Amino acid sequence: MYTVSTQSINVVKNGNITTPLGFSAGGIHCGIKHKRLDLGWIYSEVPAAAAGVYTLNQFQAPPLKVTKESIAVKNTLQAVLVNSGVANACTGDQGLTDAYEMRQQFADELGVLEEDVAVASTGVIGVPLPMEKIKWGINQYGDKKTQDPSRFEKAILTTDTCIKNIAVQLVIDGKKISIGGVAKGSGMIHPNMATMLAFVTTDANVNPISLSNALKSVTDRTYNMITVDGDCSTNDMVLVLANGKAENNELSESHPQWKQFVKALEMVSQSLAKQIARDGEGATKLVEVHVKGAATEKGARQIAKTIISSNLVKTAIYGSDPNWGRIVCAIGYAEQPIQPDKVKVAIGNISVVENGLPMPFDEDEGTKYLEQENIQIHVDLQQGDAQATAWGCDLTYDYVKINASYRT
Amino acid sequence: MYTVSTQSINVVKNGNITTPLGFSAGGIHCGIKHKRLDLGWIYSEVPAAAAGVYTLNQFQAPPLKVTKESIAVKNTLQAVLVNSGVANACTGDQGLTDAYEMRQQFADELGVLEEDVAVASTGVIGVPLPMEKIKWGINQYGDKKTQDPSRFEKAILTTDTCIKNIAVQLVIDGKKISIGGVAKGSGMIHPNMATMLAFVTTDANVNPISLSNALKSVTDRTYNMITVDGDCSTNDMVLVLANGKAENNELSESHPQWKQFVKALEMVSQSLAKQIARDGEGATKLVEVHVKGAATEKGARQIAKTIISSNLVKTAIYGSDPNWGRIVCAIGYAEQPIQPDKVKVAIGNISVVENGLPMPFDEDEGTKYLEQENIQIHVDLQQGDAQATAWGCDLTYDYVKINASYRT
C-alpha cells in the first residue's frame, strides 16, 4: 500500500475524461439499442502512452484481442471506440473480422494510425455486430453536436442506472496534471453477463512501461476488489491513456513524484470501482469490507473478497441484520490461514467479535447502522501487517427480478 | 469414476438408518427449539467401524473436535447424539467443555464407552448449549415412545422443509447388506449459516481404514459437489458407521466386491446430497450440471461447481431463461484451462453451444424445458476423458426473503 498523502490531490468538480488537456469525447445513437446512445469515442490530439488490463475469462471477446494488438505495436493509443448493445463475444471468426473493421473504419475517419485505435463492446453475446449501423455512426464523428464527454459516459452504459465519472488534479514538476475516468458496470442484458469497462485519461507525460506497471498494481487494489455477483465477464477491460500535454518531465518509477501519480491514478480507479459496486444490479447499499492484520496482502484481499461475495452476508445487509455469524463463517472458509481465536469483527463502529468470540452489543443499534446506504465491515486478523479493502453491494429482491424475470 | 453396475443395488422402500441390522434411532423435544424435536440419537447394538469427514471452515465448532477425538481412539462408534437449535460454534472453552459433557452424559446413559460416542450440533452460533435441557433429554432415552428413526430425521432439522433419507441393499459374500442414510442441510437460523449433517449406517463388516478411504472419495463426488449458496459452515459433518451385523467377510480394497460396496455408499450419499440441494433455501428446482471431456477430474469438478454456483445461472434458471451466455461465461472464469472453440453446451437435450459458438434453437422450447423441476445442464469440453457432476438449485425471491427478512 502506498502511504502517500492524498492531501495534494484534488477532486475536480464535474470532472471527466476531457478534464485532462488534449482529450475530447462524444457519442451518438447509431441504432444498436432501441433509443439510447450506443456508440462513443475518446480522442487525443496526439498519440498517448497507453496500457490495458483485460478479463481473465477464457472466452475473451474479439475487441479485447484487437485492442491488445493495437497497444502492442508501440504502446500508444490516440482513440477509443466503444459500442454498447452487442458485446461481439462468442462470435467466432466473423467477430474478429468485425472488430478489425470497426477499428479500421474509425482510424480512417480520424486520419490516425489503425494501431492507435482501441475498440470495446458490451451487450448481448453470441450476436454479430451490426456493422452497417456502426459504420454509419462512425461517419457522424464530424458532427459537433455529438462531441460531449457526457454523451460518451452514456453511450457505454447497458443496464447501469447512472453514469460513472471522476477527475482529479495534482501538481508534478510544477505542472498541473489531470486524470479523468469513466466506467460502466454491473449492467446485464440478455443473454449476457455484467461487463465492466473503465477508461482513464491523463495529460501527464508517463513512460508507457511504467504506466502499465502502475495500472496493474492499481487494478489489483481497485477494479479487482469489487464484486456484484462474482461473475467475471468476457468483455471486461480497463484502458489508460497518457498524452503528455501537461509537459511534466516523463514520469516513471525513478521520478521523485511517481508514487504520488500512482496514488492519484488509484484514487480515480477506486472511485470508479466504488461507483460500479454501488450501482450493482438491484443494490440498495454500498458495502466496504476492510481486512487488516493479515499475514499477506494476498490473504487480506482473498478474505475481504470472500466476505463481500457471500450471498448470506449480502442478504443480511439487505435485511439490516447485524449477522456477525455469517461474516465469521466467510472468514473461515476463505482458504487463507487464520487463527480463529484472534479474529476481531466490527460492523461500522460496533464491535461484534473479539478474539473469535461474540461480544454483547445492542442489536437495535446494529440494525440502525445497517439501514444506512454506506456500510463498513472491519476485520482484524491480528496476525500480521497486511491489509486490503473490497467493495460490493447487498443482494436484493430486485437482483433476482432483474436477472430472472426481465424477459416477462 | 467407478463403472460398477448399479443393477444389483436396490433402493429399499421407506428405508432409513435403521434398515441395516442392529441400529436403532430416536428423538425428542428437550426444549432448545420452541416446539419441534431438537435432540436425536443413533445407537448400534455393537461398536461399529466409523469414519468421518468434517468442514474445512477454520472456525470449526467444538462438537467436531470431540467427535474426531472419539473416532481417533479405535476407529469405532456405537452412538451418535445430535441437537438442533444451537450450533455450539464460536463458544470458546465453554463450548468444548459442553461438547465433552454432552458426550459423557450420553455414554453414561447408554452404558457405552465415551470414545464410542459422537456428538453434533446445528443451529444458532455464538450461544452456549443449554446443558440442563440436553441432560434432561438424554435421560428420556429409555422412553419407548421416543424410539423411532423418523423422530431422529426430524430432530436434526433446522429450516429444512422436509426430512431426507434413503436406504439401499445389495448382496456381498451371499449376505444381504443394507446401507441407510439421513441428512439435513440448507437450513438457516439466526444468526447462523447453513449446516450440512449426514449420517450413514450399514450392517456391512468393513475395515475401518478402508471405510474412511471410501467415505473420502465418495464425499468428493457427492456432498462436496452440492452448493446452495457457496457458504461452507462451521458445523458440517458426515459420519458413517459399519457394525458388521450382516456377517460378510471383512470388506476392504482387496475384497472382490469392494467397488460394489463403494458404489452403494455413493448411491446413498448422492441421494442425500441431491435431497439437500433440492431443499435449498427458497429453491423451486433441482439443477444438475454434468461436465465431461475434461483433462482432469479435478478440472471437471471445478467447472461444474462454478456453473452451479453462479448467481446469474441460478437466477436465469429460476426465470426459465435458456441463457447459455451465462453458462459459457462461468466456464470461462472457472480458472481451469479450456479451449473455448471446442466447448459444447446443452440445456437438457437442447444443444445451445457447439465449438464455442451459439447454435440456433427454439427459445420457447428452452423455456418450456426450464419450467420443469429437474434441470440438467451438459457441458462437453472435448479435451479429455474426465467428468464430474454437481448439484444445486435456483436463486429465488424466497432465498432473499428467508435470509434477509425473517426477522421482521
mmCIF file of N, CA and C in Angstrom, chain B residues 295-394:
data_model
loop_
_atom_site.group_PDB
_atom_site.id
_atom_site.type_symbol
_atom_site.label_atom_id
_atom_site.label_comp_id
_atom_site.label_asym_id
_atom_site.label_seq_id
_atom_site.Cartn_x
_atom_site.Cartn_y
_atom_site.Cartn_z
ATOM 1 N N ALA B 295 -9.846 -32.453 -19.021
ATOM 2 C CA ALA B 295 -8.495 -33.026 -18.960
ATOM 3 C C ALA B 295 -8.291 -33.774 -17.642
ATOM 4 N N THR B 296 -8.871 -33.266 -16.554
ATOM 5 C CA THR B 296 -8.723 -33.906 -15.245
ATOM 6 C C THR B 296 -10.074 -33.915 -14.522
ATOM 7 N N GLU B 297 -10.238 -34.866 -13.588
ATOM 8 C CA GLU B 297 -11.484 -34.911 -12.826
ATOM 9 C C GLU B 297 -11.602 -33.671 -11.945
ATOM 10 N N LYS B 298 -10.462 -33.217 -11.417
ATOM 11 C CA LYS B 298 -10.469 -32.011 -10.589
ATOM 12 C C LYS B 298 -10.978 -30.808 -11.399
ATOM 13 N N GLY B 299 -10.497 -30.715 -12.636
ATOM 14 C CA GLY B 299 -10.929 -29.621 -13.508
ATOM 15 C C GLY B 299 -12.421 -29.723 -13.806
ATOM 16 N N ALA B 300 -12.889 -30.933 -14.077
ATOM 17 C CA ALA B 300 -14.317 -31.134 -14.360
ATOM 18 C C ALA B 300 -15.160 -30.719 -13.154
ATOM 19 N N ARG B 301 -14.696 -31.100 -11.951
ATOM 20 C CA ARG B 301 -15.431 -30.735 -10.731
ATOM 21 C C ARG B 301 -15.483 -29.219 -10.559
ATOM 22 N N GLN B 302 -14.334 -28.589 -10.770
ATOM 23 C CA GLN B 302 -14.248 -27.143 -10.575
ATOM 24 C C GLN B 302 -15.197 -26.403 -11.521
ATOM 25 N N ILE B 303 -15.233 -26.822 -12.767
ATOM 26 C CA ILE B 303 -16.090 -26.161 -13.754
ATOM 27 C C ILE B 303 -17.565 -26.421 -13.428
ATOM 28 N N ALA B 304 -17.894 -27.669 -13.077
ATOM 29 C CA ALA B 304 -19.287 -27.984 -12.737
ATOM 30 C C ALA B 304 -19.739 -27.152 -11.536
ATOM 31 N N LYS B 305 -18.876 -27.036 -10.526
ATOM 32 C CA LYS B 305 -19.244 -26.278 -9.321
ATOM 33 C C LYS B 305 -19.322 -24.778 -9.601
ATOM 34 N N THR B 306 -18.472 -24.287 -10.501
ATOM 35 C CA THR B 306 -18.523 -22.863 -10.843
ATOM 36 C C THR B 306 -19.841 -22.523 -11.533
ATOM 37 N N ILE B 307 -20.283 -23.384 -12.435
ATOM 38 C CA ILE B 307 -21.557 -23.139 -13.128
ATOM 39 C C ILE B 307 -22.714 -23.154 -12.122
ATOM 40 N N ILE B 308 -22.740 -24.185 -11.275
ATOM 41 C CA ILE B 308 -23.867 -24.356 -10.350
ATOM 42 C C ILE B 308 -23.867 -23.260 -9.276
ATOM 43 N N SER B 309 -22.708 -22.623 -9.054
ATOM 44 C CA SER B 309 -22.609 -21.576 -8.030
ATOM 45 C C SER B 309 -22.906 -20.186 -8.579
ATOM 46 N N SER B 310 -22.982 -20.036 -9.889
ATOM 47 C CA SER B 310 -23.163 -18.706 -10.475
ATOM 48 C C SER B 310 -24.553 -18.155 -10.183
ATOM 49 N N ASN B 311 -24.598 -17.011 -9.520
ATOM 50 C CA ASN B 311 -25.892 -16.375 -9.258
ATOM 51 C C ASN B 311 -26.631 -16.069 -10.556
ATOM 52 N N LEU B 312 -25.868 -15.749 -11.600
ATOM 53 C CA LEU B 312 -26.521 -15.413 -12.869
ATOM 54 C C LEU B 312 -27.159 -16.648 -13.504
ATOM 55 N N VAL B 313 -26.472 -17.783 -13.424
ATOM 56 C CA VAL B 313 -27.059 -19.028 -13.937
ATOM 57 C C VAL B 313 -28.270 -19.400 -13.086
ATOM 58 N N LYS B 314 -28.139 -19.267 -11.766
ATOM 59 C CA LYS B 314 -29.210 -19.664 -10.845
ATOM 60 C C LYS B 314 -30.474 -18.807 -11.023
ATOM 61 N N THR B 315 -30.285 -17.506 -11.250
ATOM 62 C CA THR B 315 -31.464 -16.658 -11.459
ATOM 63 C C THR B 315 -32.073 -16.923 -12.843
ATOM 64 N N ALA B 316 -31.235 -17.187 -13.840
ATOM 65 C CA ALA B 316 -31.764 -17.492 -15.179
ATOM 66 C C ALA B 316 -32.631 -18.747 -15.123
ATOM 67 N N ILE B 317 -32.189 -19.745 -14.365
ATOM 68 C CA ILE B 317 -32.964 -20.980 -14.256
ATOM 69 C C ILE B 317 -34.275 -20.711 -13.510
ATOM 70 N N TYR B 318 -34.190 -19.898 -12.462
ATOM 71 C CA TYR B 318 -35.424 -19.518 -11.770
ATOM 72 C C TYR B 318 -36.395 -18.871 -12.753
ATOM 73 N N GLY B 319 -35.881 -18.006 -13.620
ATOM 74 C CA GLY B 319 -36.715 -17.309 -14.595
ATOM 75 C C GLY B 319 -36.993 -18.124 -15.851
ATOM 76 N N SER B 320 -36.584 -19.408 -15.872
ATOM 77 C CA SER B 320 -36.785 -20.284 -17.039
ATOM 78 C C SER B 320 -36.260 -19.653 -18.325
ATOM 79 N N ASP B 321 -35.080 -19.024 -18.211
ATOM 80 C CA ASP B 321 -34.463 -18.317 -19.328
ATOM 81 C C ASP B 321 -33.282 -19.146 -19.845
ATOM 82 N N PRO B 322 -33.343 -19.684 -21.070
ATOM 83 C CA PRO B 322 -32.248 -20.527 -21.579
ATOM 84 C C PRO B 322 -31.024 -19.693 -21.931
ATOM 85 N N ASN B 323 -30.433 -19.089 -20.908
ATOM 86 C CA ASN B 323 -29.416 -18.060 -21.063
ATOM 87 C C ASN B 323 -28.030 -18.698 -21.140
ATOM 88 N N TRP B 324 -27.706 -19.276 -22.278
ATOM 89 C CA TRP B 324 -26.454 -20.021 -22.444
ATOM 90 C C TRP B 324 -25.230 -19.129 -22.224
ATOM 91 N N GLY B 325 -25.355 -17.836 -22.487
ATOM 92 C CA GLY B 325 -24.213 -16.928 -22.330
ATOM 93 C C GLY B 325 -23.660 -16.956 -20.914
ATOM 94 N N ARG B 326 -24.563 -17.074 -19.932
ATOM 95 C CA ARG B 326 -24.113 -17.098 -18.537
ATOM 96 C C ARG B 326 -23.391 -18.402 -18.201
ATOM 97 N N ILE B 327 -23.806 -19.490 -18.846
ATOM 98 C CA ILE B 327 -23.142 -20.779 -18.625
ATOM 99 C C ILE B 327 -21.737 -20.732 -19.220
ATOM 100 N N VAL B 328 -21.641 -20.256 -20.458
ATOM 101 C CA VAL B 328 -20.350 -20.130 -21.138
ATOM 102 C C VAL B 328 -19.423 -19.221 -20.330
ATOM 103 N N CYS B 329 -19.987 -18.132 -19.839
ATOM 104 C CA CYS B 329 -19.202 -17.182 -19.046
ATOM 105 C C CYS B 329 -18.621 -17.865 -17.811
ATOM 106 N N ALA B 330 -19.431 -18.639 -17.113
ATOM 107 C CA ALA B 330 -18.965 -19.337 -15.901
ATOM 108 C C ALA B 330 -17.872 -20.346 -16.241
ATOM 109 N N ILE B 331 -18.024 -21.046 -17.349
ATOM 110 C CA ILE B 331 -16.978 -21.987 -17.771
ATOM 111 C C ILE B 331 -15.665 -21.222 -17.955
ATOM 112 N N GLY B 332 -15.774 -20.044 -18.534
ATOM 113 C CA GLY B 332 -14.583 -19.253 -18.861
ATOM 114 C C GLY B 332 -13.839 -18.702 -17.665
ATOM 115 N N TYR B 333 -14.557 -18.485 -16.548
ATOM 116 C CA TYR B 333 -13.858 -17.919 -15.382
ATOM 117 C C TYR B 333 -13.633 -18.944 -14.272
ATOM 118 N N ALA B 334 -13.781 -20.223 -14.591
ATOM 119 C CA ALA B 334 -13.622 -21.269 -13.579
ATOM 120 C C ALA B 334 -12.154 -21.551 -13.253
ATOM 121 N N GLU B 335 -11.268 -20.827 -13.905
ATOM 122 C CA GLU B 335 -9.822 -20.951 -13.626
ATOM 123 C C GLU B 335 -9.291 -22.350 -13.918
ATOM 124 N N GLN B 336 -9.855 -22.980 -14.933
ATOM 125 C CA GLN B 336 -9.349 -24.258 -15.422
ATOM 126 C C GLN B 336 -9.035 -24.085 -16.904
ATOM 127 N N PRO B 337 -7.915 -24.639 -17.369
ATOM 128 C CA PRO B 337 -7.577 -24.468 -18.783
ATOM 129 C C PRO B 337 -8.603 -25.146 -19.694
ATOM 130 N N ILE B 338 -9.159 -24.373 -20.606
ATOM 131 C CA ILE B 338 -10.106 -24.930 -21.584
ATOM 132 C C ILE B 338 -9.739 -24.411 -22.965
ATOM 133 N N GLN B 339 -10.312 -25.025 -23.990
ATOM 134 C CA GLN B 339 -10.184 -24.497 -25.343
ATOM 135 C C GLN B 339 -11.565 -23.982 -25.738
ATOM 136 N N PRO B 340 -11.755 -22.642 -25.679
ATOM 137 C CA PRO B 340 -13.088 -22.075 -25.906
ATOM 138 C C PRO B 340 -13.738 -22.564 -27.195
ATOM 139 N N ASP B 341 -12.952 -22.758 -28.242
ATOM 140 C CA ASP B 341 -13.575 -23.128 -29.520
ATOM 141 C C ASP B 341 -13.895 -24.614 -29.627
ATOM 142 N N LYS B 342 -13.797 -25.340 -28.518
ATOM 143 C CA LYS B 342 -14.215 -26.747 -28.521
ATOM 144 C C LYS B 342 -15.433 -26.982 -27.634
ATOM 145 N N VAL B 343 -15.805 -25.954 -26.867
ATOM 146 C CA VAL B 343 -16.827 -26.154 -25.827
ATOM 147 C C VAL B 343 -18.230 -26.375 -26.406
ATOM 148 N N LYS B 344 -18.891 -27.410 -25.894
ATOM 149 C CA LYS B 344 -20.291 -27.692 -26.246
ATOM 150 C C LYS B 344 -21.151 -27.557 -24.997
ATOM 151 N N VAL B 345 -22.317 -26.964 -25.129
ATOM 152 C CA VAL B 345 -23.251 -26.833 -24.007
ATOM 153 C C VAL B 345 -24.640 -27.255 -24.466
ATOM 154 N N ALA B 346 -25.312 -28.048 -23.625
ATOM 155 C CA ALA B 346 -26.710 -28.381 -23.892
ATOM 156 C C ALA B 346 -27.526 -28.123 -22.633
ATOM 157 N N ILE B 347 -28.724 -27.571 -22.814
ATOM 158 C CA ILE B 347 -29.674 -27.393 -21.716
ATOM 159 C C ILE B 347 -30.717 -28.484 -21.913
ATOM 160 N N GLY B 348 -30.698 -29.485 -21.025
ATOM 161 C CA GLY B 348 -31.482 -30.689 -21.287
ATOM 162 C C GLY B 348 -30.952 -31.313 -22.569
ATOM 163 N N ASN B 349 -31.851 -31.620 -23.514
ATOM 164 C CA ASN B 349 -31.409 -32.184 -24.788
ATOM 165 C C ASN B 349 -31.208 -31.133 -25.863
ATOM 166 N N ILE B 350 -31.333 -29.863 -25.478
ATOM 167 C CA ILE B 350 -31.259 -28.795 -26.472
ATOM 168 C C ILE B 350 -29.824 -28.289 -26.589
ATOM 169 N N SER B 351 -29.212 -28.520 -27.742
ATOM 170 C CA SER B 351 -27.845 -28.040 -27.955
ATOM 171 C C SER B 351 -27.874 -26.526 -28.144
ATOM 172 N N VAL B 352 -27.131 -25.798 -27.294
ATOM 173 C CA VAL B 352 -27.161 -24.332 -27.398
ATOM 174 C C VAL B 352 -25.808 -23.751 -27.810
ATOM 175 N N VAL B 353 -24.720 -24.490 -27.562
ATOM 176 C CA VAL B 353 -23.387 -24.037 -27.973
ATOM 177 C C VAL B 353 -22.625 -25.229 -28.540
ATOM 178 N N GLU B 354 -22.013 -25.034 -29.702
ATOM 179 C CA GLU B 354 -21.150 -26.061 -30.302
ATOM 180 C C GLU B 354 -19.846 -25.384 -30.675
ATOM 181 N N ASN B 355 -18.742 -25.997 -30.307
ATOM 182 C CA ASN B 355 -17.430 -25.441 -30.633
ATOM 183 C C ASN B 355 -17.324 -23.955 -30.272
ATOM 184 N N GLY B 356 -17.879 -23.601 -29.133
ATOM 185 C CA GLY B 356 -17.759 -22.236 -28.622
ATOM 186 C C GLY B 356 -18.684 -21.229 -29.261
ATOM 187 N N LEU B 357 -19.503 -21.676 -30.217
ATOM 188 C CA LEU B 357 -20.388 -20.740 -30.916
ATOM 189 C C LEU B 357 -21.851 -21.098 -30.658
ATOM 190 N N PRO B 358 -22.717 -20.064 -30.588
ATOM 191 C CA PRO B 358 -24.134 -20.327 -30.324
ATOM 192 C C PRO B 358 -24.788 -21.095 -31.470
ATOM 193 N N MET B 359 -25.663 -22.032 -31.116
ATOM 194 C CA MET B 359 -26.454 -22.783 -32.092
ATOM 195 C C MET B 359 -27.843 -22.172 -32.139
ATOM 196 N N PRO B 360 -28.440 -22.109 -33.303
ATOM 197 C CA PRO B 360 -29.844 -21.670 -33.336
ATOM 198 C C PRO B 360 -30.707 -22.715 -32.638
ATOM 199 N N PHE B 361 -31.593 -22.262 -31.769
ATOM 200 C CA PHE B 361 -32.523 -23.197 -31.117
ATOM 201 C C PHE B 361 -33.820 -22.469 -30.816
ATOM 202 N N ASP B 362 -34.851 -23.254 -30.558
ATOM 203 C CA ASP B 362 -36.181 -22.708 -30.299
ATOM 204 C C ASP B 362 -36.232 -22.228 -28.848
ATOM 205 N N GLU B 363 -36.238 -20.918 -28.646
ATOM 206 C CA GLU B 363 -36.201 -20.371 -27.283
ATOM 207 C C GLU B 363 -37.410 -20.809 -26.458
ATOM 208 N N ASP B 364 -38.546 -20.942 -27.103
ATOM 209 C CA ASP B 364 -39.742 -21.372 -26.369
ATOM 210 C C ASP B 364 -39.561 -22.786 -25.827
ATOM 211 N N GLU B 365 -38.907 -23.613 -26.635
ATOM 212 C CA GLU B 365 -38.640 -24.979 -26.206
ATOM 213 C C GLU B 365 -37.693 -24.953 -25.002
ATOM 214 N N GLY B 366 -36.702 -24.081 -25.049
ATOM 215 C CA GLY B 366 -35.766 -23.928 -23.931
ATOM 216 C C GLY B 366 -36.481 -23.489 -22.663
ATOM 217 N N THR B 367 -37.353 -22.508 -22.805
ATOM 218 C CA THR B 367 -38.118 -22.017 -21.656
ATOM 219 C C THR B 367 -38.999 -23.127 -21.086
ATOM 220 N N LYS B 368 -39.624 -23.869 -21.964
ATOM 221 C CA LYS B 368 -40.507 -24.951 -21.532
ATOM 222 C C LYS B 368 -39.708 -25.993 -20.736
ATOM 223 N N TYR B 369 -38.525 -26.327 -21.255
ATOM 224 C CA TYR B 369 -37.688 -27.290 -20.533
ATOM 225 C C TYR B 369 -37.349 -26.770 -19.132
ATOM 226 N N LEU B 370 -36.987 -25.493 -19.060
ATOM 227 C CA LEU B 370 -36.543 -24.926 -17.778
ATOM 228 C C LEU B 370 -37.692 -24.701 -16.797
ATOM 229 N N GLU B 371 -38.913 -24.826 -17.269
ATOM 230 C CA GLU B 371 -40.053 -24.687 -16.356
ATOM 231 C C GLU B 371 -40.275 -25.951 -15.525
ATOM 232 N N GLN B 372 -39.533 -27.017 -15.850
ATOM 233 C CA GLN B 372 -39.638 -28.251 -15.067
ATOM 234 C C GLN B 372 -38.925 -28.116 -13.716
ATOM 235 N N GLU B 373 -39.118 -29.134 -12.866
ATOM 236 C CA GLU B 373 -38.493 -29.074 -11.543
ATOM 237 C C GLU B 373 -37.078 -29.635 -11.517
ATOM 238 N N ASN B 374 -36.756 -30.484 -12.506
ATOM 239 C CA ASN B 374 -35.419 -31.083 -12.542
ATOM 240 C C ASN B 374 -34.704 -30.665 -13.817
ATOM 241 N N ILE B 375 -33.650 -29.886 -13.647
ATOM 242 C CA ILE B 375 -32.957 -29.277 -14.778
ATOM 243 C C ILE B 375 -31.585 -29.908 -14.940
ATOM 244 N N GLN B 376 -31.235 -30.239 -16.181
ATOM 245 C CA GLN B 376 -29.899 -30.764 -16.450
ATOM 246 C C GLN B 376 -29.169 -29.851 -17.422
ATOM 247 N N ILE B 377 -27.914 -29.568 -17.084
ATOM 248 C CA ILE B 377 -27.040 -28.807 -17.990
ATOM 249 C C ILE B 377 -25.853 -29.699 -18.329
ATOM 250 N N HIS B 378 -25.587 -29.860 -19.611
ATOM 251 C CA HIS B 378 -24.492 -30.725 -20.050
ATOM 252 C C HIS B 378 -23.416 -29.894 -20.725
ATOM 253 N N VAL B 379 -22.172 -30.093 -20.288
ATOM 254 C CA VAL B 379 -21.039 -29.394 -20.897
ATOM 255 C C VAL B 379 -20.054 -30.442 -21.382
ATOM 256 N N ASP B 380 -19.587 -30.313 -22.620
ATOM 257 C CA ASP B 380 -18.535 -31.190 -23.128
ATOM 258 C C ASP B 380 -17.360 -30.306 -23.549
ATOM 259 N N LEU B 381 -16.227 -30.467 -22.852
ATOM 260 C CA LEU B 381 -15.060 -29.617 -23.129
ATOM 261 C C LEU B 381 -14.228 -30.173 -24.286
ATOM 262 N N GLN B 382 -14.467 -31.414 -24.655
ATOM 263 C CA GLN B 382 -13.775 -32.078 -25.772
ATOM 264 C C GLN B 382 -12.253 -31.958 -25.678
ATOM 265 N N GLN B 383 -11.726 -32.146 -24.488
ATOM 266 C CA GLN B 383 -10.264 -32.114 -24.384
ATOM 267 C C GLN B 383 -9.704 -33.233 -23.515
ATOM 268 N N GLY B 384 -10.536 -34.187 -23.125
ATOM 269 C CA GLY B 384 -10.038 -35.305 -22.322
ATOM 270 C C GLY B 384 -11.164 -36.249 -21.964
ATOM 271 N N ASP B 385 -10.910 -37.137 -20.998
ATOM 272 C CA ASP B 385 -11.901 -38.169 -20.662
ATOM 273 C C ASP B 385 -12.531 -37.982 -19.286
ATOM 274 N N ALA B 386 -12.110 -36.975 -18.533
ATOM 275 C CA ALA B 386 -12.599 -36.830 -17.168
ATOM 276 C C ALA B 386 -13.972 -36.174 -17.137
ATOM 277 N N GLN B 387 -14.759 -36.528 -16.111
ATOM 278 C CA GLN B 387 -16.092 -35.955 -15.983
ATOM 279 C C GLN B 387 -16.457 -35.756 -14.518
ATOM 280 N N ALA B 388 -17.485 -34.948 -14.272
ATOM 281 C CA ALA B 388 -17.967 -34.710 -12.905
ATOM 282 C C ALA B 388 -19.385 -34.175 -12.977
ATOM 283 N N THR B 389 -20.105 -34.358 -11.885
ATOM 284 C CA THR B 389 -21.479 -33.852 -11.790
ATOM 285 C C THR B 389 -21.618 -33.029 -10.516
ATOM 286 N N ALA B 390 -22.299 -31.911 -10.609
ATOM 287 C CA ALA B 390 -22.571 -31.070 -9.437
ATOM 288 C C ALA B 390 -24.070 -30.813 -9.367
ATOM 289 N N TRP B 391 -24.563 -30.588 -8.144
ATOM 290 C CA TRP B 391 -25.992 -30.350 -7.948
ATOM 291 C C TRP B 391 -26.205 -29.039 -7.196
ATOM 292 N N GLY B 392 -27.272 -28.354 -7.550
ATOM 293 C CA GLY B 392 -27.600 -27.111 -6.853
ATOM 294 C C GLY B 392 -29.055 -26.770 -7.089
ATOM 295 N N CYS B 393 -29.379 -25.505 -6.935
ATOM 296 C CA CYS B 393 -30.780 -25.093 -7.059
ATOM 297 C C CYS B 393 -30.831 -23.689 -7.633
ATOM 298 N N ASP B 394 -32.020 -23.230 -7.921
ATOM 299 C CA ASP B 394 -32.172 -21.881 -8.455
ATOM 300 C C ASP B 394 -32.111 -20.835 -7.336
#
